[in-house]
Short mmCIF file of C-alpha atoms in Angstrom, two decimals:
data_model
loop_
_atom_site.label_atom_id
_atom_site.label_comp_id
_atom_site.label_asym_id
_atom_site.label_seq_id
_atom_site.Cartn_x
_atom_site.Cartn_y
_atom_site.Cartn_z
CA MET A 1 -24.10 -61.57 -339.30
CA ASP A 2 -26.29 -61.42 -342.09
CA GLY A 3 -29.01 -58.99 -342.95
CA ALA A 4 -31.71 -61.35 -341.85
CA GLU A 5 -30.29 -61.77 -338.39
CA LEU A 6 -29.80 -58.24 -337.94
CA ILE A 7 -33.24 -57.19 -338.93
CA GLY A 8 -34.15 -59.91 -336.09
CA GLN A 9 -32.49 -58.38 -333.36
CA LEU A 10 -33.68 -55.08 -334.24
CA TYR A 11 -36.96 -56.49 -333.99
CA ARG A 12 -36.58 -58.06 -331.03
CA LEU A 13 -35.26 -54.74 -329.42
CA VAL A 14 -38.20 -52.14 -330.53
CA ALA A 15 -41.22 -54.45 -330.88
CA PRO A 16 -42.22 -54.31 -327.21
CA GLY A 17 -42.49 -50.63 -327.89
CA LEU A 18 -44.66 -50.88 -331.06
CA ASP A 19 -48.12 -51.54 -332.01
CA GLU A 20 -48.98 -54.15 -334.37
CA ARG A 21 -49.04 -52.05 -337.23
CA SER A 22 -45.67 -50.72 -336.49
CA ARG A 23 -44.04 -54.31 -336.07
CA ARG A 24 -45.34 -55.25 -339.45
CA LEU A 25 -43.62 -51.91 -340.96
CA VAL A 26 -40.23 -52.59 -339.48
CA VAL A 27 -40.11 -56.14 -340.87
CA GLY A 28 -41.66 -55.12 -344.18
CA ALA A 29 -38.96 -52.26 -344.80
CA GLY A 30 -36.36 -54.98 -343.67
CA ALA A 31 -37.75 -57.21 -346.29
CA LYS A 32 -38.03 -54.58 -349.13
CA LEU A 33 -34.51 -53.56 -348.32
CA GLN A 34 -33.07 -57.10 -348.52
CA GLY A 35 -34.81 -58.10 -351.63
CA ARG A 36 -35.43 -61.50 -352.98
CA GLY A 37 -35.95 -64.24 -350.32
CA ALA A 38 -35.85 -62.00 -347.53
CA ILE A 39 -39.13 -62.97 -346.36
CA SER A 40 -38.40 -66.41 -345.35
CA ALA A 41 -35.22 -65.32 -343.83
CA ILE A 42 -36.71 -62.81 -341.82
CA ALA A 43 -39.42 -65.10 -340.86
CA GLU A 44 -37.16 -67.33 -339.45
CA ALA A 45 -35.24 -64.94 -337.67
CA THR A 46 -38.08 -63.04 -335.82
CA GLY A 47 -40.59 -65.80 -335.49
CA LEU A 48 -43.48 -63.99 -337.22
CA ALA A 49 -45.31 -65.63 -339.95
CA ARG A 50 -44.06 -65.08 -343.81
CA GLY A 51 -47.88 -63.79 -344.30
CA THR A 52 -47.39 -61.10 -341.74
CA ILE A 53 -44.00 -59.81 -343.36
CA SER A 54 -45.59 -59.96 -346.73
CA ALA A 55 -48.55 -57.37 -345.40
CA GLY A 56 -45.55 -55.28 -343.82
CA VAL A 57 -44.09 -55.25 -347.40
CA ALA A 58 -47.40 -54.20 -348.81
CA GLU A 59 -47.95 -51.51 -346.30
CA VAL A 60 -44.56 -49.91 -346.57
CA ALA A 61 -45.06 -49.75 -350.34
CA SER A 62 -48.56 -47.71 -349.99
CA LEU A 63 -47.31 -45.41 -347.26
CA THR A 64 -47.38 -42.67 -349.83
CA THR A 65 -50.87 -43.23 -351.28
CA THR A 66 -54.22 -42.30 -349.88
CA SER A 67 -57.36 -44.13 -349.79
CA SER A 68 -60.20 -43.31 -352.26
CA GLU A 69 -62.06 -41.46 -349.40
CA GLY A 70 -58.92 -39.31 -348.84
CA GLU A 71 -58.04 -41.08 -345.47
CA ASP A 72 -54.23 -41.59 -344.88
CA SER A 73 -53.72 -45.33 -345.00
CA ARG A 74 -50.99 -44.52 -342.21
CA ALA A 75 -53.91 -43.80 -339.71
CA ARG A 76 -55.44 -47.07 -339.80
CA VAL A 77 -54.09 -49.70 -336.85
CA ARG A 78 -56.07 -52.68 -335.69
CA ARG A 79 -57.84 -51.99 -332.66
CA PRO A 80 -56.08 -53.88 -329.40
CA GLY A 81 -56.56 -57.48 -329.16
CA GLY A 82 -57.67 -57.91 -333.09
CA GLY A 83 -56.62 -60.19 -335.63
CA ARG A 84 -56.50 -64.04 -335.36
CA LYS A 85 -56.44 -65.31 -332.21
CA ARG A 86 -52.71 -67.50 -331.54
CA LEU A 87 -52.93 -71.19 -331.76
CA ALA A 88 -51.85 -71.88 -328.09
CA HIS A 89 -55.01 -69.78 -326.94
CA LYS A 90 -57.46 -71.87 -329.33
CA ASP A 91 -56.05 -75.07 -328.69
CA ALA A 92 -56.03 -75.53 -324.85
CA THR A 93 -53.89 -78.71 -324.63
CA LEU A 94 -51.35 -77.72 -327.04
CA ARG A 95 -48.74 -76.47 -324.77
CA GLN A 96 -49.50 -79.34 -322.52
CA ASP A 97 -48.85 -82.04 -325.15
CA LEU A 98 -45.85 -80.37 -326.58
CA GLU A 99 -44.33 -80.58 -322.92
CA ARG A 100 -45.23 -83.92 -322.51
CA LEU A 101 -43.27 -84.91 -325.69
CA VAL A 102 -40.29 -82.94 -325.12
CA GLU A 103 -39.73 -84.00 -321.28
CA PRO A 104 -38.68 -87.57 -321.74
CA THR A 105 -35.69 -86.08 -323.74
CA THR A 106 -34.89 -82.90 -321.76
CA ARG A 107 -31.27 -82.58 -320.70
CA GLY A 108 -29.80 -80.70 -317.93
CA ASP A 109 -31.12 -79.35 -314.54
CA PRO A 110 -34.81 -78.76 -314.50
CA GLU A 111 -34.43 -75.58 -312.51
CA SER A 112 -32.05 -74.20 -315.19
CA PRO A 113 -33.64 -71.09 -316.95
CA LEU A 114 -32.59 -72.57 -320.14
CA ARG A 115 -33.58 -76.15 -320.98
CA TRP A 116 -33.19 -78.11 -324.31
CA THR A 117 -34.49 -80.94 -326.24
CA CYS A 118 -32.82 -83.36 -329.16
CA LYS A 119 -36.11 -83.59 -330.73
CA SER A 120 -36.51 -81.51 -334.03
CA VAL A 121 -39.28 -79.32 -334.53
CA ARG A 122 -40.30 -80.96 -337.68
CA ARG A 123 -40.54 -84.36 -335.79
CA LEU A 124 -42.40 -82.53 -332.79
CA ALA A 125 -44.74 -81.07 -335.09
CA GLY A 126 -45.47 -84.46 -336.92
CA GLU A 127 -46.14 -86.43 -333.41
CA LEU A 128 -48.60 -83.40 -332.84
CA ARG A 129 -50.58 -83.61 -335.69
CA GLU A 130 -50.84 -87.26 -334.96
CA GLN A 131 -52.54 -86.35 -331.74
CA GLY A 132 -55.00 -84.20 -333.72
CA HIS A 133 -53.33 -80.73 -333.27
CA GLN A 134 -53.10 -78.43 -336.38
CA ILE A 135 -49.36 -77.09 -336.25
CA CYS A 136 -46.50 -76.35 -338.23
CA PRO A 137 -43.11 -76.73 -337.35
CA GLN A 138 -42.38 -72.73 -337.12
CA VAL A 139 -45.09 -72.54 -334.43
CA VAL A 140 -43.59 -75.57 -332.52
CA ALA A 141 -40.42 -73.56 -332.65
CA ASN A 142 -42.11 -70.49 -331.57
CA LEU A 143 -43.78 -72.37 -328.49
CA LEU A 144 -40.43 -73.91 -327.58
CA HIS A 145 -38.70 -70.75 -327.59
CA GLU A 146 -41.72 -69.05 -325.15
CA LEU A 147 -40.97 -72.34 -323.13
CA LYS A 148 -37.25 -71.77 -322.87
CA TYR A 149 -36.19 -74.61 -324.85
CA SER A 150 -33.50 -74.68 -327.71
CA LEU A 151 -32.22 -77.44 -329.79
CA GLN A 152 -28.45 -78.27 -329.35
CA ALA A 153 -26.45 -81.16 -329.71
CA ASN A 154 -24.86 -83.54 -327.10
CA VAL A 155 -21.26 -82.67 -325.60
CA LYS A 156 -18.75 -85.11 -324.43
CA VAL A 157 -18.12 -84.01 -320.54
CA ILE A 158 -18.67 -87.08 -318.82
CA GLU A 159 -15.45 -89.22 -317.97
CA GLY A 160 -17.13 -92.24 -316.22
CA GLY A 161 -15.81 -93.89 -313.40
CA GLN A 162 -12.76 -92.58 -311.82
CA TYR A 163 -10.12 -94.99 -310.22
CA PRO A 164 -9.90 -94.12 -306.37
CA ASP A 165 -6.06 -93.04 -306.82
CA ARG A 166 -6.22 -91.34 -309.95
CA ASN A 167 -5.09 -88.08 -308.36
CA ALA A 168 -2.47 -89.49 -306.36
CA GLN A 169 -0.91 -91.21 -309.12
CA PHE A 170 -0.77 -87.90 -310.86
CA GLU A 171 0.98 -86.55 -307.86
CA HIS A 172 3.34 -89.45 -307.66
CA ILE A 173 4.29 -88.91 -311.55
CA ASN A 174 4.51 -85.28 -310.97
CA ALA A 175 7.13 -86.07 -308.09
CA GLN A 176 9.07 -88.53 -310.20
CA VAL A 177 9.57 -85.84 -312.73
CA MET A 178 10.61 -83.14 -310.54
CA ALA A 179 13.09 -85.51 -308.84
CA PHE A 180 14.50 -86.63 -312.27
CA LEU A 181 14.89 -83.01 -313.71
CA ASP A 182 16.47 -81.83 -310.42
CA ALA A 183 18.97 -84.72 -310.91
CA LYS A 184 19.63 -83.66 -314.40
CA GLN A 185 18.30 -87.06 -315.58
CA PRO A 186 16.14 -87.37 -318.77
CA ALA A 187 12.52 -87.55 -318.20
CA ILE A 188 10.31 -88.37 -321.50
CA SER A 189 6.71 -88.66 -322.50
CA VAL A 190 5.64 -91.02 -324.72
CA ASP A 191 2.65 -91.97 -326.91
CA SER A 192 1.60 -93.53 -330.50
CA LYS A 193 0.05 -90.68 -332.46
CA LYS A 194 -3.14 -91.51 -334.65
CA LYS A 195 -2.49 -93.61 -337.61
CA GLU A 196 -2.61 -91.71 -340.90
CA LEU A 197 -3.40 -92.74 -344.41
CA VAL A 198 -0.79 -92.14 -346.74
CA GLY A 199 -1.90 -90.76 -350.11
CA GLU A 200 -3.96 -88.07 -351.66
CA PHE A 201 -6.47 -88.00 -348.89
CA LYS A 202 -8.60 -85.39 -347.05
CA ASN A 203 -6.92 -83.79 -343.96
CA SER A 204 -8.68 -81.73 -341.67
CA GLY A 205 -8.23 -78.29 -341.18
CA ARG A 206 -8.29 -75.34 -343.66
CA GLU A 207 -5.02 -73.23 -345.00
CA CYS A 208 -4.93 -70.17 -347.18
CA ARG A 209 -5.12 -70.98 -350.82
CA PRO A 210 -6.23 -68.55 -353.98
CA LYS A 211 -9.71 -68.12 -353.89
CA GLY A 212 -11.72 -71.03 -355.70
CA ASP A 213 -8.55 -73.47 -355.71
CA PRO A 214 -8.81 -75.72 -353.21
CA GLU A 215 -6.44 -78.66 -352.75
CA ARG A 216 -8.06 -81.63 -354.58
CA VAL A 217 -8.12 -84.93 -352.82
CA LYS A 218 -9.70 -88.68 -353.52
CA VAL A 219 -13.25 -88.75 -352.53
CA HIS A 220 -13.25 -92.22 -350.78
CA ASP A 221 -10.72 -93.04 -347.96
CA PHE A 222 -9.41 -96.19 -349.01
CA VAL A 223 -5.94 -97.66 -347.89
CA GLU A 224 -3.85 -97.67 -350.76
CA ALA A 225 -1.88 -101.18 -351.28
CA ASP A 226 1.57 -99.61 -352.08
CA LYS A 227 1.36 -96.54 -349.58
CA GLY A 228 -0.47 -98.02 -346.47
CA ARG A 229 -0.54 -96.36 -343.36
CA ALA A 230 1.82 -94.20 -341.32
CA SER A 231 2.23 -95.01 -337.44
CA PRO A 232 3.97 -92.22 -335.81
CA TYR A 233 5.49 -92.69 -332.15
CA GLY A 234 6.66 -89.94 -330.48
CA VAL A 235 8.97 -88.83 -327.57
CA TYR A 236 8.77 -85.72 -325.98
CA ASP A 237 11.64 -84.53 -323.82
CA ILE A 238 10.19 -82.44 -320.80
CA ALA A 239 13.36 -80.66 -319.70
CA HIS A 240 14.24 -79.31 -323.35
CA ASP A 241 10.76 -79.02 -325.08
CA LEU A 242 12.19 -81.12 -327.82
CA GLY A 243 10.08 -83.63 -329.74
CA TRP A 244 11.22 -87.07 -331.62
CA VAL A 245 8.99 -88.97 -333.88
CA ASN A 246 9.60 -92.32 -335.34
CA VAL A 247 7.16 -92.82 -338.18
CA GLY A 248 6.97 -96.37 -338.87
CA VAL A 249 5.21 -98.42 -341.88
CA ASP A 250 4.19 -101.49 -340.12
CA HIS A 251 2.40 -102.48 -336.90
CA ASP A 252 2.29 -100.31 -333.77
CA THR A 253 3.55 -103.02 -331.58
CA SER A 254 5.90 -102.69 -328.12
CA ALA A 255 8.78 -103.70 -330.12
CA PHE A 256 7.99 -100.79 -332.31
CA ALA A 257 7.43 -98.22 -329.30
CA VAL A 258 10.76 -99.23 -327.69
CA GLU A 259 12.96 -98.97 -331.11
CA SER A 260 11.28 -95.44 -331.11
CA ILE A 261 12.71 -94.60 -327.71
CA ARG A 262 16.05 -96.60 -328.83
CA GLN A 263 16.25 -94.15 -331.67
CA TRP A 264 15.53 -90.93 -329.81
CA TRP A 265 18.08 -92.01 -327.20
CA ARG A 266 20.82 -92.57 -329.88
CA SER A 267 20.25 -89.30 -331.97
CA MET A 268 18.96 -86.69 -329.22
CA GLY A 269 19.09 -88.33 -325.61
CA SER A 270 22.58 -89.38 -325.46
CA PRO A 271 24.02 -85.95 -326.74
CA LEU A 272 21.81 -84.17 -324.39
CA TYR A 273 22.61 -86.10 -321.12
CA PRO A 274 26.02 -87.69 -321.45
CA ASP A 275 26.24 -88.26 -317.82
CA ALA A 276 22.92 -89.77 -317.62
CA GLN A 277 22.36 -93.06 -315.49
CA SER A 278 18.57 -93.30 -315.50
CA LEU A 279 15.40 -92.46 -317.63
CA LEU A 280 12.10 -91.81 -316.71
CA ILE A 281 9.13 -92.71 -319.18
CA THR A 282 5.82 -91.38 -318.44
CA ALA A 283 3.38 -93.18 -320.68
CA ASP A 284 -0.57 -94.14 -320.96
CA GLY A 285 -1.84 -97.49 -319.55
CA GLY A 286 -2.70 -98.90 -322.61
CA GLY A 287 -1.57 -99.47 -326.18
CA SER A 288 1.78 -100.70 -327.39
CA ASN A 289 3.24 -99.32 -324.08
CA GLY A 290 0.65 -100.39 -321.68
CA ALA A 291 1.38 -101.56 -318.02
CA ARG A 292 -0.07 -104.90 -318.70
CA VAL A 293 1.92 -105.76 -321.87
CA ARG A 294 4.34 -108.28 -321.21
CA LEU A 295 6.56 -107.25 -324.62
CA TRP A 296 6.94 -103.66 -323.25
CA LYS A 297 8.72 -104.80 -320.11
CA VAL A 298 10.71 -107.48 -322.09
CA GLU A 299 11.56 -104.73 -324.93
CA LEU A 300 12.81 -102.26 -322.21
CA GLN A 301 15.05 -104.74 -320.63
CA LYS A 302 16.81 -104.82 -323.77
CA LEU A 303 17.06 -101.30 -324.07
CA SER A 304 18.08 -100.84 -320.34
CA ASN A 305 20.96 -103.60 -321.14
CA GLU A 306 22.23 -101.93 -324.23
CA THR A 307 22.47 -98.37 -322.60
CA GLY A 308 23.14 -99.34 -319.04
CA LEU A 309 20.27 -97.09 -317.89
CA ALA A 310 17.91 -97.82 -315.17
CA ILE A 311 14.67 -96.88 -316.79
CA SER A 312 11.63 -96.18 -314.45
CA VAL A 313 8.26 -96.16 -316.11
CA CYS A 314 5.29 -94.38 -314.64
CA HIS A 315 1.87 -95.00 -316.44
CA LEU A 316 -1.09 -92.80 -316.39
CA PRO A 317 -4.48 -93.83 -314.72
CA PRO A 318 -6.95 -95.60 -316.68
CA GLY A 319 -8.87 -93.10 -319.17
CA THR A 320 -6.47 -90.09 -318.85
CA SER A 321 -4.51 -90.22 -321.71
CA LYS A 322 -5.31 -87.00 -322.92
CA TRP A 323 -3.30 -85.52 -320.07
CA ASN A 324 -0.13 -87.03 -321.25
CA LYS A 325 2.19 -84.38 -321.89
CA ILE A 326 2.94 -85.22 -325.44
CA GLU A 327 -0.29 -84.81 -326.44
CA HIS A 328 -0.51 -81.09 -325.78
CA ARG A 329 3.35 -80.26 -326.12
CA LEU A 330 4.10 -82.18 -329.51
CA PHE A 331 1.13 -83.91 -331.46
CA SER A 332 -1.15 -80.98 -331.10
CA HIS A 333 1.27 -79.10 -332.94
CA ILE A 334 1.89 -81.63 -335.40
CA THR A 335 -1.86 -81.75 -336.24
CA MET A 336 -2.08 -77.96 -336.48
CA ASN A 337 1.34 -77.65 -338.75
CA TRP A 338 -0.08 -80.29 -341.43
CA ARG A 339 -3.71 -79.54 -341.38
CA ALA A 340 -5.49 -79.27 -344.92
CA ARG A 341 -2.20 -80.82 -346.26
CA PRO A 342 -2.61 -84.17 -347.99
CA LEU A 343 -0.26 -86.78 -346.53
CA VAL A 344 0.92 -88.04 -349.91
CA SER A 345 4.00 -90.06 -348.88
CA HIS A 346 5.97 -91.23 -345.92
CA GLU A 347 8.46 -88.97 -346.62
CA VAL A 348 6.07 -85.77 -346.63
CA ILE A 349 4.96 -86.96 -343.04
CA VAL A 350 8.53 -87.03 -342.08
CA SER A 351 9.25 -83.49 -343.47
CA LEU A 352 6.12 -81.96 -342.04
CA VAL A 353 6.48 -83.39 -338.56
CA ALA A 354 10.39 -82.20 -338.46
CA ASP A 355 9.19 -78.37 -339.66
CA THR A 356 6.62 -78.33 -336.65
CA THR A 357 7.35 -75.46 -334.01
CA SER A 358 5.67 -73.72 -331.31
CA SER A 359 5.70 -70.48 -329.52
CA THR A 360 7.19 -71.69 -326.88
CA GLY A 361 10.25 -72.88 -328.65
CA LEU A 362 9.18 -76.31 -329.64
CA ARG A 363 11.62 -78.15 -332.11
CA VAL A 364 11.24 -81.56 -333.60
CA GLN A 365 13.28 -84.20 -335.34
CA SER A 366 11.76 -87.24 -337.31
CA ARG A 367 12.73 -90.24 -339.01
CA LEU A 368 11.17 -92.96 -341.23
CA ASP A 369 11.29 -96.39 -339.95
CA THR A 370 11.10 -99.09 -342.20
CA GLY A 371 11.51 -102.02 -340.03
CA GLU A 372 9.01 -104.78 -339.65
CA TYR A 373 7.19 -105.26 -336.34
CA PRO A 374 4.88 -108.21 -336.28
CA PRO A 375 2.05 -108.37 -334.28
CA GLY A 376 0.98 -111.25 -331.98
CA ILE A 377 4.51 -112.09 -330.24
CA LYS A 378 3.80 -114.05 -326.99
CA VAL A 379 5.97 -113.40 -323.99
CA SER A 380 6.40 -116.53 -321.89
CA ASP A 381 6.46 -116.41 -317.87
CA GLU A 382 10.10 -117.30 -318.07
CA GLU A 383 10.94 -114.48 -320.21
CA LEU A 384 8.61 -112.14 -318.20
CA ALA A 385 10.30 -113.36 -315.00
CA SER A 386 13.60 -112.64 -316.40
CA VAL A 387 12.93 -108.99 -316.75
CA ASN A 388 15.34 -107.22 -313.77
CA MET A 389 12.29 -105.21 -312.82
CA LYS A 390 11.29 -103.67 -309.20
CA GLN A 391 7.83 -102.41 -308.36
CA HIS A 392 7.39 -99.24 -306.76
CA GLU A 393 5.69 -99.34 -303.43
CA PHE A 394 2.79 -97.28 -304.83
CA HIS A 395 1.03 -98.87 -307.24
CA GLY A 396 3.65 -101.00 -308.57
CA GLU A 397 1.53 -102.47 -311.42
CA TRP A 398 1.83 -98.62 -312.59
CA ASN A 399 4.97 -97.64 -311.29
CA TYR A 400 8.44 -99.87 -311.78
CA THR A 401 12.20 -99.51 -312.48
CA ILE A 402 13.68 -102.13 -314.74
CA ARG A 403 17.53 -102.05 -314.26
CA PRO A 404 20.51 -103.56 -316.52
CA ARG A 405 20.62 -107.22 -316.30
CA SER A 406 24.35 -108.88 -315.62
CA PRO A 407 25.19 -111.50 -318.61
CA SER A 408 24.92 -114.20 -316.07
CA LEU A 409 21.44 -113.66 -315.48
#
């Protein structure tokens, strides 16, 4: 908290018990102690006019002087009710017109003790002047404060319409995960992480560095043709708190998603679950692992044939991707680990991902995938029909199992 804010809080605490002159002395003494620029800062912190604070500074400077008549200057206090009348008292329609301006954009419950508006005080002052009121932004701010308004930003809290069976699907997913864990079968959460620009670009966050020596990065975020973007696809082992990230250099397609799961199984999954007969995948409902993506199912069939695993998939309901375990168990820790660090190369990204840990014991492995995954691959009805897939009784479009297909099929 700076000095002006502290003086503002002090003023609001003692002002009700002081007369007009004493209030001027309080803010005047504060401004005199603060020095240059304090009058404007204290005016903003207290809501008083700059002229009032300037008068207080002058009175503080003259406290030890005596008038020419020999009268102690400290004895003079304006009589009650003296001074210039408040603008809201002289302008009978000012408050009403201000309320009318902010009411169309007022947010929240009208019965709430605190309301807020999205119009700035400068804009409101300008509109009031157009209506004939002589007013400045500071007076508008004071009036809004008296009316229990404050200036705030909007907040993302509305999720939109909810699917009727959203909670039931979460319960179904939880039951499936618990059943697989109890049977010592692998259960994983998968998803694509946000694509990242590769090069000396700004990365959000801050880290400790010598004072005055920030990391230098490029001003503009334009893709560098020789480096492109990184497309991380993650696999999170729910039972062992282990992460696997396949860092691709090409498109994020269903083929890339399933290849990432394949590489996880070969490197981490198979050694951890040597007797596994089935695999549970929890995934978002959209993207490269979407519930309606044909190529996703065809590629999973290939993986099932190769591994001999019965692969069950449970998709999260629409609009609930933030509840996917991989988001807060793996991706959030990766983001914190590389905050404020330019991702100058794919190798650096792989290294930073592999260095990610958490207080709960998270460990992560990562690899660079230089394969090509062209977009736009069409899957025919015949190819989709050849997938050995059985839908679950509950929302089969979200929950299904793909079993190995015999060579004769």
